[in-house]
């Protein structure tokens, strides 16, 4: 078994609770089983109104409530991913206050780290301008390899239903 010193690479996985991030977590755990490294699951959060709004009117109870909500969201995501069971790998979890892309890049800073992300939802041009892609940011700025796990079929189907397009046709031979 590898030493858990600071020079050892890890698999850092971004968690939000979305289906895509849960798929990324499952992929990270499978890779950790194969390579016998630790998984660091990170949920990034910012105060309500974002950092700029908080700086204008600081309120410690708001930060505490935001941190508590992030911890609860991380626990819920882990429960959904593993049905409350042991993941079968060394799994460390943390919530970190900060912008998602920047924070994940900062967390995946060791030699040998791998940053695993779930591909986000399909978004229009305006949404991409207002909220740039975390995955694209990480690919541009990370010093380690970045793996983007494709959206699971269920997520694509749900997004199609939300857009009013209905479900995809099943592939030939699957029905």
Tab-separated table of C-alpha atoms in Angstrom:
chain	number	residue	atom	x	y	z
A	1	UNK	CA	0.000	0.000	0.000
A	2	UNK	CA	1.295	3.460	-0.875
A	3	UNK	CA	2.341	5.893	1.818
A	4	UNK	CA	-0.223	8.619	2.419
A	5	UNK	CA	2.424	11.370	2.510
A	6	UNK	CA	1.970	14.736	0.875
A	7	UNK	CA	3.925	13.752	-2.252
A	8	UNK	CA	1.465	11.015	-3.173
A	9	UNK	CA	-1.007	11.838	-5.887
A	10	UNK	CA	-4.700	11.805	-5.175
A	11	UNK	CA	-7.875	11.886	-7.126
A	12	UNK	CA	-9.614	15.186	-6.445
A	13	UNK	CA	-13.251	15.167	-7.486
A	14	UNK	CA	-15.605	18.139	-7.595
A	15	UNK	CA	-18.977	17.439	-5.981
A	16	UNK	CA	-22.124	19.514	-6.309
A	17	UNK	CA	-24.843	16.920	-5.844
A	18	UNK	CA	-25.792	16.927	-9.536
A	19	UNK	CA	-26.077	13.666	-11.464
A	20	UNK	CA	-22.951	14.642	-13.378
A	21	UNK	CA	-20.910	15.154	-10.221
A	22	UNK	CA	-22.143	11.843	-8.805
A	23	UNK	CA	-21.036	10.117	-12.024
A	24	UNK	CA	-17.638	11.813	-11.608
A	25	UNK	CA	-17.459	10.587	-7.998
A	26	UNK	CA	-18.192	7.005	-9.071
A	27	UNK	CA	-15.517	7.266	-11.770
A	28	UNK	CA	-13.024	8.687	-9.255
A	29	UNK	CA	-13.723	5.863	-6.800
A	30	UNK	CA	-13.314	3.216	-9.519
A	31	UNK	CA	-9.974	4.766	-10.516
A	32	UNK	CA	-8.887	4.932	-6.858
A	33	UNK	CA	-9.638	1.226	-6.445
A	34	UNK	CA	-7.498	0.502	-9.494
A	35	UNK	CA	-4.558	2.706	-8.428
A	36	UNK	CA	-4.859	2.522	-4.608
A	37	UNK	CA	-4.846	6.283	-4.009
A	38	UNK	CA	-6.954	8.535	-1.850
A	39	UNK	CA	-10.039	10.313	-3.183
A	40	UNK	CA	-10.575	13.879	-2.037
A	41	UNK	CA	-14.198	14.899	-2.637
A	42	UNK	CA	-14.539	18.691	-2.637
A	43	UNK	CA	-17.745	20.706	-2.551
A	44	UNK	CA	-17.102	24.409	-3.214
A	45	UNK	CA	-19.448	27.074	-1.894
A	46	UNK	CA	-19.808	30.828	-1.708
A	47	UNK	CA	-21.911	32.948	0.643
A	48	UNK	CA	-25.382	34.000	-0.521
A	49	UNK	CA	-24.926	36.987	-2.805
A	50	UNK	CA	-21.419	35.713	-3.661
A	51	UNK	CA	-18.154	36.981	-2.162
A	52	UNK	CA	-18.551	40.545	-3.428
A	53	UNK	CA	-21.955	40.907	-1.775
A	54	UNK	CA	-20.642	39.442	1.462
A	55	UNK	CA	-17.680	41.833	1.541
A	56	UNK	CA	-20.073	44.771	1.308
A	57	UNK	CA	-22.155	43.602	4.262
A	58	UNK	CA	-20.303	40.946	6.276
A	59	UNK	CA	-22.477	38.820	8.523
A	60	UNK	CA	-20.828	35.874	10.329
A	61	UNK	CA	-24.124	33.987	10.844
A	62	UNK	CA	-24.617	34.003	7.062
A	63	UNK	CA	-21.186	32.400	6.573
A	64	UNK	CA	-21.935	29.799	9.236
A	65	UNK	CA	-25.298	28.990	7.617
A	66	UNK	CA	-23.657	28.747	4.180
A	67	UNK	CA	-20.966	26.411	5.509
A	68	UNK	CA	-23.569	24.244	7.269
A	69	UNK	CA	-25.656	24.050	4.084
A	70	UNK	CA	-22.568	23.035	2.081
A	71	UNK	CA	-21.708	20.273	4.571
A	72	UNK	CA	-25.302	18.992	4.436
A	73	UNK	CA	-25.225	19.052	0.616
A	74	UNK	CA	-21.956	17.098	0.569
A	75	UNK	CA	-23.330	14.488	2.994
A	76	UNK	CA	-26.494	14.156	0.914
A	77	UNK	CA	-24.454	13.708	-2.280
A	78	UNK	CA	-22.315	11.001	-0.667
A	79	UNK	CA	-25.405	9.228	0.679
A	80	UNK	CA	-26.980	9.320	-2.789
A	81	UNK	CA	-23.789	8.117	-4.459
A	82	UNK	CA	-23.104	5.198	-2.128
A	83	UNK	CA	-26.498	4.549	-0.493
A	84	UNK	CA	-24.941	5.191	2.918
A	85	UNK	CA	-22.352	2.415	2.482
A	86	UNK	CA	-18.558	2.405	2.578
A	87	UNK	CA	-17.145	3.524	-0.781
A	88	UNK	CA	-14.372	0.908	-0.667
A	89	UNK	CA	-11.509	3.414	-0.904
A	90	UNK	CA	-9.759	6.016	1.220
A	91	UNK	CA	-12.223	8.875	0.871
A	92	UNK	CA	-11.674	12.277	2.410
A	93	UNK	CA	-14.330	14.954	2.034
A	94	UNK	CA	-14.249	18.690	2.521
A	95	UNK	CA	-16.253	21.780	1.815
A	96	UNK	CA	-14.211	24.768	0.693
A	97	UNK	CA	-15.374	28.346	0.473
A	98	UNK	CA	-14.489	29.823	-2.903
A	99	UNK	CA	-15.179	29.983	-6.611
A	100	UNK	CA	-15.556	26.409	-7.897
A	101	UNK	CA	-13.003	26.349	-10.724
A	102	UNK	CA	-10.302	28.272	-8.882
A	103	UNK	CA	-10.812	26.276	-5.688
A	104	UNK	CA	-10.686	22.867	-7.396
A	105	UNK	CA	-7.492	23.819	-9.241
A	106	UNK	CA	-5.997	24.952	-5.926
A	107	UNK	CA	-6.995	21.653	-4.241
A	108	UNK	CA	-5.484	19.490	-7.005
A	109	UNK	CA	-1.983	20.851	-6.536
A	110	UNK	CA	0.174	17.807	-5.716
A	111	UNK	CA	2.401	16.018	-8.207
A	112	UNK	CA	0.485	13.013	-9.451
A	113	UNK	CA	-2.987	14.413	-8.685
A	114	UNK	CA	-5.877	13.803	-11.054
A	115	UNK	CA	-8.813	16.221	-11.091
A	116	UNK	CA	-12.125	14.544	-11.984
A	117	UNK	CA	-15.179	16.611	-12.903
A	118	UNK	CA	-18.659	15.816	-14.118
A	119	UNK	CA	-19.527	17.470	-17.405
A	120	UNK	CA	-22.066	20.177	-16.660
A	121	UNK	CA	-25.512	20.646	-18.100
A	122	UNK	CA	-26.024	21.648	-21.666
A	123	UNK	CA	-26.372	25.438	-21.606
A	124	UNK	CA	-27.127	28.188	-24.040
A	125	UNK	CA	-24.744	30.905	-25.157
A	126	UNK	CA	-26.006	33.505	-22.672
A	127	UNK	CA	-25.746	31.111	-19.723
A	128	UNK	CA	-22.146	30.281	-20.710
A	129	UNK	CA	-21.304	34.004	-20.790
A	130	UNK	CA	-22.835	34.672	-17.377
A	131	UNK	CA	-21.487	31.478	-15.744
A	132	UNK	CA	-18.403	30.184	-17.574
A	133	UNK	CA	-17.724	26.443	-17.611
A	134	UNK	CA	-15.953	25.105	-14.526
A	135	UNK	CA	-14.563	22.240	-16.597
A	136	UNK	CA	-13.097	24.599	-19.211
A	137	UNK	CA	-11.557	26.752	-16.462
A	138	UNK	CA	-9.965	23.714	-14.807
A	139	UNK	CA	-8.588	22.368	-18.080
A	140	UNK	CA	-6.959	25.752	-18.781
A	141	UNK	CA	-5.530	26.354	-15.301
A	142	UNK	CA	-4.851	22.999	-13.608
A	143	UNK	CA	-1.280	21.765	-13.252
A	144	UNK	CA	-2.471	18.143	-13.206
A	145	UNK	CA	-4.482	16.055	-15.657
A	146	UNK	CA	-8.215	16.833	-15.721
A	147	UNK	CA	-10.776	14.178	-16.538
A	148	UNK	CA	-14.262	15.312	-17.547
A	149	UNK	CA	-16.784	12.490	-17.091
A	150	UNK	CA	-19.634	12.691	-19.635
A	151	UNK	CA	-23.124	13.391	-18.409
A	152	UNK	CA	-24.948	10.161	-17.546
A	153	UNK	CA	-27.790	9.138	-19.922
A	154	UNK	CA	-30.383	9.820	-17.196
A	155	UNK	CA	-29.177	13.417	-16.900
A	156	UNK	CA	-29.384	13.913	-20.664
A	157	UNK	CA	-32.925	12.484	-20.674
A	158	UNK	CA	-34.019	14.756	-17.825
A	159	UNK	CA	-32.546	17.808	-19.558
A	160	UNK	CA	-34.374	16.879	-22.777
A	161	UNK	CA	-37.642	16.629	-20.839
A	162	UNK	CA	-37.011	20.040	-19.259
A	163	UNK	CA	-36.530	21.530	-22.734
A	164	UNK	CA	-39.728	19.866	-23.923
A	165	UNK	CA	-38.038	17.565	-26.434
A	166	UNK	CA	-39.099	14.296	-24.831
A	167	UNK	CA	-36.947	11.238	-24.300
A	168	UNK	CA	-34.331	10.013	-26.735
A	169	UNK	CA	-35.223	6.997	-28.848
A	170	UNK	CA	-33.753	3.764	-27.440
A	171	UNK	CA	-30.854	2.328	-29.408
A	172	UNK	CA	-31.654	-0.551	-31.758
A	173	UNK	CA	-31.668	-3.877	-29.957
A	174	UNK	CA	-32.260	-2.360	-26.495
A	175	UNK	CA	-35.994	-2.612	-26.477
